[in-house]
Coordinates of C-alpha atoms in Angstrom, one line a residue:
Chain A
X15 CA -14.9 11.9 -23.4
X16 CA -11.8 10.5 -21.8
X17 CA -9.2 9.7 -24.4
X18 CA -6.2 8.8 -22.2
X19 CA -5.7 7.5 -18.7
X20 CA -2.3 8.0 -17.1
X21 CA -1.4 5.7 -14.1
X22 CA 1.4 6.7 -11.8
X23 CA 3.1 4.0 -9.8
X24 CA 6.4 3.0 -8.2
X25 CA 7.8 2.0 -4.9
X26 CA 6.5 3.7 -1.8
X27 CA 8.2 7.0 -1.0
X28 CA 9.6 7.8 -4.5
X29 CA 7.3 10.8 -5.1
X30 CA 4.4 9.3 -7.0
X31 CA 1.9 11.9 -5.8
X32 CA 4.1 14.8 -6.6
X33 CA 4.8 13.5 -10.1
X34 CA 1.1 12.9 -10.6
X35 CA 0.4 16.5 -9.9
X36 CA 3.4 17.6 -12.1
X37 CA 2.0 15.5 -15.0
X38 CA -1.5 16.8 -14.6
X39 CA -0.2 20.4 -14.6
X40 CA 2.1 19.7 -17.5
X41 CA -0.6 18.1 -19.6
X42 CA -2.9 21.0 -19.1
X43 CA -0.2 23.7 -19.6
X44 CA 2.3 22.6 -22.1
X45 CA 1.0 19.9 -24.3
X46 CA -0.1 20.8 -27.8
X47 CA -3.6 19.8 -26.8
X48 CA -3.7 22.6 -24.4
X49 CA -7.4 22.8 -24.3
X50 CA -7.6 19.4 -22.7
X51 CA -9.5 19.1 -19.5
X52 CA -7.6 17.1 -17.0
X53 CA -8.8 15.2 -13.9
X54 CA -6.2 14.3 -11.3
X55 CA -7.6 11.4 -9.3
X56 CA -6.0 10.0 -6.1
X57 CA -6.8 6.6 -4.9
X58 CA -5.6 7.2 -1.3
X59 CA -8.0 6.5 1.5
X60 CA -7.0 9.8 3.1
X61 CA -6.5 12.6 0.7
X62 CA -2.9 13.5 0.1
X63 CA -3.5 16.5 -2.1
X64 CA -5.8 18.3 0.3
X65 CA -2.9 19.1 2.7
X66 CA -0.2 19.1 0.1
X67 CA -1.9 21.6 -2.3
X68 CA -3.6 23.4 0.5
X69 CA -7.1 22.9 -1.0
X70 CA -10.5 22.8 0.5
X71 CA -12.0 19.4 1.1
X72 CA -11.2 16.9 -1.7
X73 CA -13.8 14.3 -2.2
X74 CA -15.3 12.2 -5.0
X75 CA -16.9 15.3 -6.6
X76 CA -14.1 17.0 -8.5
X77 CA -12.9 20.5 -7.4
X78 CA -10.8 22.8 -9.4
X79 CA -7.1 23.1 -8.6
X80 CA -5.5 25.1 -11.4
X81 CA -6.7 26.2 -14.7
X82 CA -7.7 23.1 -16.7
X83 CA -7.1 20.7 -13.9
X84 CA -9.7 19.3 -11.4
X85 CA -8.9 17.0 -8.5
X86 CA -10.9 14.3 -6.9
X87 CA -10.4 11.4 -4.6
X88 CA -11.8 8.0 -5.8
X89 CA -12.8 5.4 -3.3
X90 CA -14.0 2.1 -4.7
X91 CA -17.2 2.4 -2.8
X92 CA -18.1 5.7 -4.4
X93 CA -17.2 4.5 -7.9
X94 CA -19.4 1.5 -7.4
X95 CA -22.2 3.5 -6.0
X96 CA -22.2 5.9 -8.9
X97 CA -22.1 3.0 -11.3
X98 CA -24.9 1.2 -9.6
X99 CA -27.1 4.2 -9.5
X100 CA -26.5 4.7 -13.2
X101 CA -27.4 1.1 -13.9
X102 CA -30.2 0.4 -11.4
X103 CA -31.8 3.8 -12.0
X104 CA -34.3 3.2 -9.3
X105 CA -33.3 5.2 -6.3
X106 CA -35.1 3.1 -3.7
X107 CA -33.5 -0.1 -5.0
X108 CA -30.2 1.5 -4.9
X109 CA -30.8 2.8 -1.4
X110 CA -31.9 -0.6 -0.2
X111 CA -28.7 -2.0 -1.5
X112 CA -26.2 0.6 -0.5
X113 CA -27.6 1.7 2.7
X114 CA -27.7 -1.7 4.1
X115 CA -24.8 -2.4 6.5
X116 CA -24.6 -6.0 5.3
X117 CA -24.2 -5.2 1.6
X118 CA -21.8 -2.4 2.5
X119 CA -19.5 -4.8 4.2
X120 CA -20.0 -7.3 1.4
X121 CA -18.7 -4.7 -1.1
X122 CA -15.7 -4.1 1.0
X123 CA -14.6 -7.7 1.1
X124 CA -15.9 -9.3 -2.0
X125 CA -12.6 -10.1 -3.7
X126 CA -11.9 -8.1 -6.8
X127 CA -14.9 -5.9 -6.6
X128 CA -13.0 -2.8 -5.4
X129 CA -10.5 -3.1 -8.2
X130 CA -13.2 -3.6 -10.8
X131 CA -15.0 -0.6 -9.5
X132 CA -11.9 1.7 -9.8
X133 CA -10.9 0.4 -13.2
X134 CA -14.5 0.4 -14.4
X135 CA -14.7 4.1 -13.6
X136 CA -11.4 4.8 -15.4
X137 CA -12.5 3.0 -18.6
X138 CA -16.1 4.0 -18.5
X139 CA -15.8 6.5 -21.4
X140 CA -14.2 4.2 -24.0
X141 CA -16.5 1.4 -23.0
X142 CA -19.5 3.8 -23.2
X143 CA -20.6 2.2 -20.0
X144 CA -21.6 4.1 -16.9
X145 CA -22.0 7.9 -16.3
X146 CA -20.2 10.2 -18.7
X147 CA -17.1 12.1 -17.6
X148 CA -16.3 15.5 -19.1
X149 CA -12.5 15.2 -19.1
X150 CA -10.1 14.5 -21.9
X151 CA -7.4 12.9 -19.8
X152 CA -7.2 11.2 -16.4
X153 CA -4.1 11.3 -14.3
X154 CA -4.4 8.7 -11.6
X155 CA -2.1 8.8 -8.6
X156 CA -2.2 5.0 -8.1
X157 CA -0.9 2.4 -5.7
X158 CA 2.6 1.3 -5.0
X159 CA 4.1 -1.5 -7.1
X160 CA 2.6 -4.7 -5.7
X161 CA -0.8 -3.3 -5.0
X162 CA -0.8 -1.7 -8.5
X163 CA -0.1 -5.0 -10.2
X164 CA -3.0 -6.6 -8.3
X165 CA -5.2 -3.8 -9.4
X166 CA -4.3 -4.3 -13.0
X167 CA -4.5 -8.1 -12.8
X168 CA -8.0 -8.0 -11.2
X169 CA -10.1 -7.7 -14.3
X170 CA -8.5 -10.7 -16.1
X171 CA -8.7 -12.8 -12.9
X172 CA -12.3 -11.9 -12.4
X173 CA -13.2 -12.6 -16.0
X174 CA -11.6 -16.0 -15.6
X175 CA -13.6 -16.7 -12.4
X176 CA -16.9 -15.3 -13.5
X177 CA -17.3 -16.1 -17.1
X178 CA -20.9 -15.4 -17.6
X179 CA -23.2 -12.5 -16.8
X180 CA -22.7 -8.8 -16.6
X181 CA -19.7 -9.1 -14.3
X182 CA -17.8 -11.4 -16.6
X183 CA -18.7 -9.1 -19.6
X184 CA -17.6 -6.0 -17.7
X185 CA -14.4 -7.6 -16.5
X186 CA -13.4 -8.5 -20.0
X187 CA -14.2 -5.1 -21.3
X188 CA -12.2 -3.4 -18.6
X189 CA -9.3 -5.7 -19.2
X190 CA -9.3 -5.0 -22.9
X191 CA -9.1 -1.2 -22.4
X192 CA -6.4 -1.2 -19.7
X193 CA -4.3 -3.2 -22.2
X194 CA -4.8 -0.7 -25.0
X195 CA -1.7 1.4 -25.4
X196 CA -3.6 4.2 -27.0
X197 CA -5.7 4.6 -24.0
X198 CA -3.6 3.5 -21.0
X199 CA -0.3 5.2 -20.3
X200 CA 1.9 4.0 -17.4
X201 CA 4.4 6.1 -15.5
X202 CA 6.8 4.6 -13.1
X203 CA 8.6 6.9 -10.6
X204 CA 11.8 5.8 -9.1
X205 CA 14.8 7.1 -7.2
X206 CA 18.6 6.6 -7.7
X207 CA 18.7 4.0 -4.9
X208 CA 19.1 0.3 -5.2
X209 CA 15.7 -0.9 -4.0
X210 CA 13.5 1.5 -5.9
X211 CA 15.5 1.0 -9.1
X212 CA 15.4 -2.8 -9.0
X213 CA 11.7 -2.6 -8.3
X214 CA 11.1 -0.1 -11.1
X215 CA 12.9 -2.2 -13.7
X216 CA 11.1 -5.4 -12.6
X217 CA 7.8 -3.6 -12.7
X218 CA 8.5 -2.2 -16.2
X219 CA 9.4 -5.6 -17.5
X220 CA 6.3 -7.3 -15.9
X221 CA 4.0 -4.6 -17.3
X222 CA 5.5 -5.0 -20.7
X223 CA 5.3 -8.7 -20.8
X224 CA 2.0 -9.2 -19.1
X225 CA 0.0 -6.2 -20.5
X226 CA 2.1 -5.2 -23.5
X227 CA 2.4 -1.7 -22.1
X228 CA 5.7 0.3 -22.2
X229 CA 5.9 2.6 -19.1
X230 CA 7.6 5.9 -18.9
X231 CA 10.2 6.0 -16.2
X232 CA 11.1 9.0 -14.1
X233 CA 14.3 9.0 -12.2
X234 CA 13.4 11.5 -9.5
X235 CA 15.5 13.8 -7.3
X236 CA 18.8 13.6 -9.3
X237 CA 21.5 15.8 -7.8
X238 CA 23.7 15.7 -10.8
X239 CA 26.8 15.9 -8.6
X240 CA 30.2 14.9 -10.0
X241 CA 33.5 14.2 -8.4
X242 CA 34.7 17.7 -9.1
X243 CA 32.0 19.1 -6.9
X244 CA 33.4 17.3 -3.9
X245 CA 36.8 19.1 -3.8
X246 CA 37.4 20.9 -0.5
X247 CA 34.7 19.0 1.3
X248 CA 35.5 17.4 4.6
X249 CA 36.1 13.7 4.2
X250 CA 33.0 12.5 6.0
X251 CA 30.7 14.7 4.0
X252 CA 32.6 13.8 0.8
X253 CA 32.1 10.2 1.6
X254 CA 28.3 10.6 1.8
X255 CA 28.2 12.6 -1.4
X256 CA 30.5 10.1 -3.2
X257 CA 27.9 7.4 -2.3
X258 CA 25.2 9.6 -3.8
X259 CA 27.2 10.0 -7.0
X260 CA 27.8 6.3 -7.2
X261 CA 24.1 5.6 -6.6
X262 CA 23.1 7.9 -9.5
X263 CA 25.6 6.3 -11.8
X264 CA 24.4 2.8 -10.7
X265 CA 20.8 3.8 -11.4
X266 CA 21.5 5.2 -14.9
X267 CA 23.7 2.2 -15.7
X268 CA 21.0 -0.3 -14.6
X269 CA 18.3 1.4 -16.7
X270 CA 20.6 1.6 -19.7
X271 CA 21.6 -2.1 -19.4
X272 CA 18.0 -3.0 -19.3
X273 CA 17.5 -0.9 -22.4
X274 CA 14.9 1.2 -20.8
X275 CA 14.4 4.9 -21.7
X276 CA 14.0 7.2 -18.8
X277 CA 13.5 10.8 -17.9
X278 CA 15.8 12.4 -15.3
X279 CA 14.2 14.8 -12.9
X280 CA 16.4 17.1 -10.9
X281 CA 16.3 17.7 -7.2
X282 CA 14.4 21.0 -6.8
X283 CA 15.6 23.0 -3.8
X284 CA 12.2 24.0 -2.5
X285 CA 9.7 22.7 0.0
X286 CA 6.9 24.7 -1.4
X287 CA 4.6 22.4 -3.4
X288 CA 3.5 24.8 -6.1
X289 CA 7.1 25.9 -6.8
X290 CA 8.1 22.2 -7.0
X291 CA 5.3 21.3 -9.3
X292 CA 5.8 24.3 -11.7
X293 CA 9.5 23.7 -12.0
X294 CA 9.2 20.0 -12.6
X295 CA 6.5 20.7 -15.2
X296 CA 8.9 23.0 -16.9
X297 CA 11.6 20.3 -16.9
X298 CA 9.1 18.0 -18.7
X299 CA 8.4 20.7 -21.3
X300 CA 12.2 21.4 -21.9
X301 CA 12.8 17.7 -22.3
X302 CA 9.8 17.6 -24.7
X303 CA 8.2 14.7 -22.9
X304 CA 5.2 13.5 -24.8
X305 CA 3.3 11.0 -22.7
Chain B
X29 CA 17.6 5.8 23.6
X30 CA 15.0 3.7 22.0
X31 CA 13.8 1.0 24.3
X32 CA 10.7 -1.2 24.7
X33 CA 9.1 -2.1 28.0
X34 CA 9.9 -5.4 29.6
X35 CA 6.4 -6.7 29.2
X36 CA 6.3 -6.0 25.5
X37 CA 5.9 -9.2 23.5
X38 CA 4.9 -7.7 20.1
X39 CA 6.6 -4.9 18.3
X40 CA 4.9 -3.5 15.2
X41 CA 6.6 -1.2 12.8
X42 CA 4.2 1.1 10.9
X43 CA 4.6 3.9 8.5
X44 CA 4.3 4.6 4.7
X45 CA 6.4 2.8 2.2
X46 CA 10.0 3.6 1.5
X47 CA 10.9 4.8 5.0
X48 CA 13.1 1.9 6.0
X49 CA 10.7 -0.2 8.2
X50 CA 12.2 -3.5 7.1
X51 CA 15.8 -2.6 7.8
X52 CA 14.8 -1.1 11.2
X53 CA 12.7 -4.2 12.1
X54 CA 15.6 -6.5 11.1
X55 CA 18.1 -4.4 13.1
X56 CA 15.9 -4.5 16.1
X57 CA 15.6 -8.3 15.8
X58 CA 19.3 -8.8 15.6
X59 CA 19.9 -6.5 18.5
X60 CA 17.3 -8.0 20.9
X61 CA 18.5 -11.5 20.0
X62 CA 22.0 -10.5 21.0
X63 CA 20.6 -9.4 24.3
X64 CA 19.4 -12.9 25.0
X65 CA 15.8 -12.8 23.8
X66 CA 14.3 -15.4 21.4
X67 CA 13.0 -13.1 18.7
X68 CA 11.0 -13.7 15.5
X69 CA 11.0 -11.1 12.7
X70 CA 8.0 -11.3 10.4
X71 CA 8.3 -9.5 7.1
X72 CA 6.3 -9.3 3.9
X73 CA 8.6 -8.5 1.1
X74 CA 12.3 -8.4 2.1
X75 CA 14.9 -7.1 -0.3
X76 CA 17.1 -9.7 -1.8
X77 CA 20.0 -8.3 0.1
X78 CA 18.3 -8.6 3.5
X79 CA 17.0 -12.0 2.6
X80 CA 20.5 -13.1 1.9
X81 CA 21.9 -11.5 5.0
X82 CA 19.4 -13.3 7.2
X83 CA 19.3 -16.5 5.2
X84 CA 15.6 -15.9 4.8
X85 CA 13.6 -18.6 3.0
X86 CA 10.4 -17.7 1.2
X87 CA 8.4 -20.8 2.2
X88 CA 6.4 -19.0 4.8
X89 CA 7.9 -20.9 7.8
X90 CA 10.2 -19.4 10.5
X91 CA 13.8 -20.2 10.0
X92 CA 16.6 -19.7 12.5
X93 CA 19.1 -17.0 11.5
X94 CA 22.8 -17.7 12.1
X95 CA 24.0 -14.9 14.4
X96 CA 27.7 -15.7 14.4
X97 CA 29.4 -15.5 17.8
X98 CA 26.6 -15.1 20.3
X99 CA 26.9 -16.1 23.9
X100 CA 23.8 -14.4 25.1
X101 CA 21.6 -17.5 24.6
X102 CA 19.3 -15.4 22.4
X103 CA 18.0 -16.6 19.1
X104 CA 16.8 -14.8 16.0
X105 CA 14.2 -16.4 13.7
X106 CA 12.9 -14.9 10.5
X107 CA 9.7 -15.6 8.5
X108 CA 8.3 -14.2 5.3
X109 CA 4.5 -14.1 5.4
X110 CA 3.1 -16.4 2.8
X111 CA -0.3 -15.2 1.7
X112 CA -1.9 -18.4 0.4
X113 CA -0.4 -20.7 3.1
X114 CA -1.6 -18.3 5.8
X115 CA -5.1 -18.3 4.5
X116 CA -5.2 -22.0 4.5
X117 CA -3.8 -22.1 8.0
X118 CA -6.5 -19.7 9.1
X119 CA -9.3 -21.9 7.7
X120 CA -7.8 -25.2 8.9
X121 CA -7.1 -23.8 12.4
X122 CA -10.7 -22.7 12.7
X123 CA -12.0 -26.0 11.3
X124 CA -10.0 -27.9 13.9
X125 CA -11.1 -25.7 16.7
X126 CA -14.6 -26.4 15.7
X127 CA -14.3 -30.1 15.5
X128 CA -12.6 -30.2 18.9
X129 CA -10.1 -32.9 18.2
X130 CA -12.2 -34.9 15.8
X131 CA -10.9 -35.3 12.4
X132 CA -11.6 -32.3 10.1
X133 CA -13.7 -33.3 7.2
X134 CA -11.3 -32.9 4.2
X135 CA -14.2 -32.9 1.9
X136 CA -15.8 -29.8 3.5
X137 CA -12.5 -28.1 3.6
X138 CA -11.9 -28.9 -0.1
X139 CA -15.2 -27.3 -0.9
X140 CA -14.0 -24.0 0.4
X141 CA -10.4 -24.2 -0.7
X142 CA -11.6 -24.9 -4.3
X143 CA -14.1 -22.1 -4.3
X144 CA -13.2 -19.6 -7.0
X145 CA -13.8 -16.6 -4.8
X146 CA -11.8 -18.1 -2.1
X147 CA -9.0 -18.5 -4.6
X148 CA -9.1 -14.8 -5.4
X149 CA -9.3 -13.8 -1.8
X150 CA -6.3 -15.8 -0.9
X151 CA -4.5 -15.5 -4.1
X152 CA -3.8 -12.8 -6.6
X153 CA -6.0 -10.1 -5.4
X154 CA -4.9 -7.3 -3.1
X155 CA -6.4 -6.1 0.1
X156 CA -6.0 -9.1 2.2
X157 CA -2.2 -8.9 2.6
X158 CA -2.7 -6.9 5.7
X159 CA -5.0 -9.6 7.1
X160 CA -2.6 -12.5 6.5
X161 CA 0.3 -10.7 8.1
X162 CA -2.0 -10.1 11.1
X163 CA -3.0 -13.8 11.3
X164 CA 0.7 -14.8 11.1
X165 CA 1.5 -12.4 13.8
X166 CA -1.2 -13.7 16.1
X167 CA -0.2 -17.3 15.3
X168 CA 3.3 -16.9 16.5
X169 CA 2.7 -14.5 19.4
X170 CA 0.1 -16.9 20.9
X171 CA 2.4 -19.9 20.2
X172 CA 4.4 -18.7 23.2
X173 CA 7.6 -19.8 21.5
X174 CA 9.1 -16.4 21.3
X175 CA 10.0 -13.7 23.8
X176 CA 9.4 -11.1 21.2
X177 CA 7.7 -11.0 17.8
X178 CA 8.5 -8.1 15.5
X179 CA 6.3 -7.3 12.6
X180 CA 7.2 -5.2 9.6
X181 CA 3.8 -4.2 8.2
X182 CA 3.0 -4.4 4.5
X183 CA 3.8 -1.4 2.3
X184 CA 0.3 0.0 2.2
X185 CA -0.6 3.5 1.5
X186 CA -2.0 4.0 4.9
X187 CA -1.6 2.2 8.2
X188 CA -5.3 2.2 8.6
X189 CA -5.5 -0.6 6.0
X190 CA -3.6 -2.7 8.5
X191 CA -5.4 -1.7 11.6
X192 CA -8.8 -2.1 10.0
X193 CA -8.0 -5.5 8.5
X194 CA -9.7 -7.5 11.2
X195 CA -12.8 -5.3 11.1
X196 CA -13.0 -5.5 7.3
X197 CA -12.4 -9.2 7.0
X198 CA -14.7 -10.1 9.8
X199 CA -17.5 -8.7 7.8
X200 CA -17.0 -11.6 5.5
X201 CA -17.5 -14.1 8.2
X202 CA -20.3 -12.2 9.8
X203 CA -23.4 -14.2 10.6
X204 CA -25.7 -11.8 9.0
X205 CA -24.1 -11.7 5.6
X206 CA -23.6 -15.4 5.4
X207 CA -27.2 -16.1 6.3
X208 CA -28.3 -14.0 3.4
X209 CA -26.6 -16.2 0.9
X210 CA -27.3 -19.4 2.5
X211 CA -31.0 -18.7 2.2
X212 CA -30.7 -17.1 -1.2
X213 CA -31.3 -20.3 -3.1
X214 CA -34.7 -20.8 -1.6
X215 CA -33.8 -23.4 1.1
X216 CA -35.8 -21.5 3.7
X217 CA -39.5 -22.4 3.6
X218 CA -41.3 -20.9 6.4
X219 CA -43.8 -18.2 5.4
X220 CA -42.6 -15.8 8.1
X221 CA -39.0 -16.2 7.0
X222 CA -40.1 -15.6 3.4
X223 CA -41.6 -12.3 4.4
X224 CA -38.6 -11.2 6.3
X225 CA -36.5 -12.2 3.4
X226 CA -38.3 -10.1 0.8
X227 CA -36.0 -7.2 1.6
X228 CA -33.0 -9.4 1.3
X229 CA -34.0 -10.9 -1.9
X230 CA -34.6 -7.4 -3.4
X231 CA -31.0 -6.6 -2.4
X232 CA -29.8 -9.8 -3.9
X233 CA -31.7 -9.0 -7.1
X234 CA -30.0 -5.7 -7.3
X235 CA -26.7 -7.4 -6.8
X236 CA -27.5 -9.9 -9.4
X237 CA -28.4 -7.2 -11.9
X238 CA -25.0 -5.7 -11.3
X239 CA -22.9 -8.8 -11.2
X240 CA -24.8 -11.6 -12.8
X241 CA -26.0 -14.9 -11.5
X242 CA -22.7 -16.7 -11.7
X243 CA -21.1 -14.3 -9.2
X244 CA -24.0 -14.8 -6.8
X245 CA -23.7 -18.5 -7.2
X246 CA -20.1 -18.4 -6.3
X247 CA -20.7 -16.1 -3.4
X248 CA -23.4 -18.3 -1.9
X249 CA -21.2 -21.4 -2.4
X250 CA -18.5 -19.6 -0.6
X251 CA -20.7 -18.7 2.3
X252 CA -22.2 -22.2 2.5
X253 CA -18.7 -23.6 2.6
X254 CA -17.6 -21.4 5.5
X255 CA -20.9 -21.7 7.4
X256 CA -19.6 -24.5 9.6
X257 CA -16.5 -22.7 10.9
X258 CA -17.9 -19.3 11.1
X259 CA -17.8 -18.9 14.8
X260 CA -14.2 -20.0 15.3
X261 CA -13.2 -17.9 12.3
X262 CA -14.8 -14.9 13.8
X263 CA -13.3 -15.6 17.1
X264 CA -9.8 -15.8 15.6
X265 CA -10.3 -12.4 13.9
X266 CA -11.4 -11.0 17.2
X267 CA -8.3 -12.3 18.9
X268 CA -6.2 -10.6 16.2
X269 CA -7.8 -7.4 17.1
X270 CA -7.3 -8.0 20.8
X271 CA -3.6 -8.6 20.1
X272 CA -3.3 -5.2 18.4
X273 CA -4.7 -3.3 21.4
X274 CA -3.0 -5.5 24.0
X275 CA -0.8 -3.8 26.6
X276 CA 2.0 -6.1 25.6
X277 CA 1.9 -4.8 22.0
X278 CA 3.9 -1.7 21.1
X279 CA 3.9 0.3 17.9
X280 CA 6.8 2.1 16.4
X281 CA 6.0 4.7 13.8
X282 CA 8.7 5.2 11.2
X283 CA 8.7 8.3 9.0
X284 CA 11.1 10.3 6.9
X285 CA 12.6 13.7 6.7
X286 CA 10.0 15.2 4.4
X287 CA 7.2 17.7 5.2
X288 CA 4.3 15.7 3.7
X289 CA 5.5 12.5 5.3
X290 CA 5.7 14.3 8.7
X291 CA 2.2 15.7 8.3
X292 CA 0.9 12.2 7.6
X293 CA 2.8 10.8 10.5
X294 CA 1.5 13.5 12.9
X295 CA -2.1 12.8 11.9
X296 CA -1.6 9.1 12.1
X297 CA 0.0 9.2 15.5
X298 CA -2.8 11.3 16.9
X299 CA -5.5 9.1 15.5
X300 CA -3.8 5.8 16.4
X301 CA -3.4 6.9 20.0
X302 CA -7.0 7.9 20.4
X303 CA -8.1 4.5 19.1
X304 CA -6.3 2.9 22.0
X305 CA -3.2 1.4 20.3
X306 CA 0.0 1.8 22.2
X307 CA 2.2 4.0 20.2
X308 CA 5.1 5.4 22.1
X309 CA 8.0 5.8 19.7
X310 CA 8.4 7.7 16.5
X311 CA 11.6 7.3 14.4
X312 CA 12.4 9.9 11.8
X313 CA 14.6 7.8 9.6
X314 CA 17.4 8.6 7.2
X315 CA 18.3 12.0 8.4
X316 CA 21.7 12.9 6.9
X317 CA 24.3 12.9 9.6
X318 CA 26.4 15.6 8.0
X319 CA 23.6 18.2 8.5
X320 CA 25.0 18.9 11.9
X321 CA 28.4 20.0 10.6
X322 CA 29.2 23.3 8.9
X323 CA 30.1 22.7 5.3
X324 CA 32.0 25.1 3.1
X325 CA 32.0 24.5 -0.6
X326 CA 32.5 26.3 -4.0
X327 CA 30.2 24.0 -5.8
X328 CA 26.8 25.4 -6.5
X329 CA 25.4 21.9 -6.9
X330 CA 26.6 20.9 -3.4
X331 CA 25.3 24.2 -2.1
X332 CA 21.9 23.5 -3.6
X333 CA 21.8 20.1 -2.0
X334 CA 22.9 21.4 1.4
X335 CA 20.3 24.1 1.4
X336 CA 17.7 21.6 0.4
X337 CA 18.4 19.4 3.4
X338 CA 18.8 22.4 5.7
X339 CA 15.3 23.5 4.6
X340 CA 14.0 20.0 5.5
X341 CA 15.8 20.1 8.9
X342 CA 14.3 23.5 9.7
X343 CA 10.8 22.3 8.8
X344 CA 11.4 19.3 11.0
X345 CA 12.4 21.4 14.0
X346 CA 9.2 23.4 13.8
X347 CA 7.1 20.2 13.8
X348 CA 9.1 18.5 16.5
X349 CA 7.7 20.5 19.3
X350 CA 4.1 19.4 18.4
X351 CA 5.2 15.8 18.1
X352 CA 7.2 15.6 21.2
X353 CA 4.3 16.6 23.3
X354 CA 3.2 13.0 23.8
X355 CA 5.6 10.9 22.0
X356 CA 9.3 10.0 22.1
X357 CA 10.7 11.2 18.8
X358 CA 14.1 9.9 17.6
X359 CA 16.1 11.3 14.7
X360 CA 17.8 8.4 13.1
X361 CA 20.8 9.0 10.8
X362 CA 21.1 7.2 7.6
X363 CA 21.7 3.6 8.5
X364 CA 23.9 1.2 6.6
X365 CA 21.8 0.4 3.5
X366 CA 24.2 -2.4 2.6
X367 CA 22.9 -4.7 5.2
X368 CA 24.6 -7.7 3.8
X369 CA 25.4 -9.2 7.1
X370 CA 24.2 -9.6 10.6
X371 CA 27.1 -7.5 11.9
X372 CA 25.9 -4.4 10.1
X373 CA 22.4 -4.9 11.4
X374 CA 23.9 -5.2 14.9
X375 CA 25.7 -1.9 14.3
X376 CA 22.4 -0.4 13.2
X377 CA 20.8 -1.6 16.5
X378 CA 23.6 -0.2 18.6
X379 CA 23.2 3.2 16.9
X380 CA 19.4 3.0 17.4
X381 CA 19.5 2.3 21.1
X382 CA 22.0 5.1 21.6
X383 CA 19.8 7.7 19.9
X384 CA 18.6 10.7 21.9

């Protein structure tokens, strides 16, 4: 039974996928509920984790990554297929529907259907609707800011457009659960640069006012440099690093001015994915982050 | 140095989010305009700073950018793609093509523009942003008003979303699918047709079971509304696809100094070339310039940072050989982020064209 769903979002290129993996690892390793089974789900069309974590083929069917964490890749089509099979129960009817090229393309373009399929899958446990999932928490490596907002707005928009019938009913149910702060946990990743920071703050405020959800913010890749570190450096290098320091100060100030709590994550000097993930998970533990 | 061929009329910047596509596209626009071309830059979501620098207006129309002193005769225009307006343009354009000069029936148009599903398609929901930027691109390239149109693609997870937009959306206007819904409400009467339609009605029943009858109603209303203009709509989408694979269209792949990004870029460049798109240039953006100099420091934090970037650089060197086989790869140093004026964009361009 899924008790919590964590969504990771932020501007493109801030490290959403990495932080998703870190969070999944952290939740399985350090949280008090250590026995929890975690599913890390990516919504990418082409799997990111397969190469990044050096795993065998990642697909819709979860595969094990580390102890307590499985990984799968969710496409809207597969989510819908699974749900339809569950609901229609008749294999032939389902085949007729899904193996028909026309309906396949219909599913792809029917507005809102893909979003509903994804969020329907996420909220299937608490809604007791659809096939059961044997995980306690979901960590979803989601879309970047704009696309993420459309994803979250889809159920309400659909419920408004289609008020009657199963579709309207489902849309309302999904909308209710993604607004439930006990169930839905949002994580915004950002960098100490102007564009990502501005975008993160706007997204935080939008999510708060529109959905009543308070997101966790992660300020990624902080160097923690200070002026004193720059002594003896050649002027051109010092200039670049001064800009870095200024950016980090700016980011912290902007977040504090907006009265937003955030978690600083240090720049880890490694390109090896498992080292990165383990060290960052340790940082979350030391900071006693309780998502 | 980065250059485009003389015949190129369309330049498309692709790559994952956060790699600096927009700044690069704007810099190229300023640069080519200063060389005497009439250039249009299309963008989706410009930063406030860039919007200010170029005097961009968000109304979805091209506006001329003031370039300061410019004796080349070139012009720079900038346009932010407006989702809703573009969709309406698309429908109206197709409708007018169809009526061949006769007045388009506003009533028929209103039927479609008021459809709830059309609203969602053109409005709040995602997925069709790629499509509208493609329509806008096609619109201005075919207008013949510009020597060069530069497109900054939407920040999607994967460039495939953009390249497959025509294919995906054309399914919506596909004859087969529309027929389905038009005949769903029992208009068709012939016995033979009824027999043929049994399979279809089974499928519709399944769909109805999943979604409810109201959804089906809206869908069939939607398809009935577009029925008239289906051919020209489909034709337009086909033209969009033709534009992408045209010999006058060049792609520039932008990526960043990061192993996972580079792997993605490598895969993408391989695939995109086999699909027949003209990708010649890869820009690895935001490489710290100071990496090339030797740095001595006592600070462990600075040391840490340097060794981190050194690691990235070494990783890049290993990959470059594979990349360079078929493509021109440029390492681009951190460009001015504070692009508050046209002059700094011009400087960016000068640096870009002098890259090796």
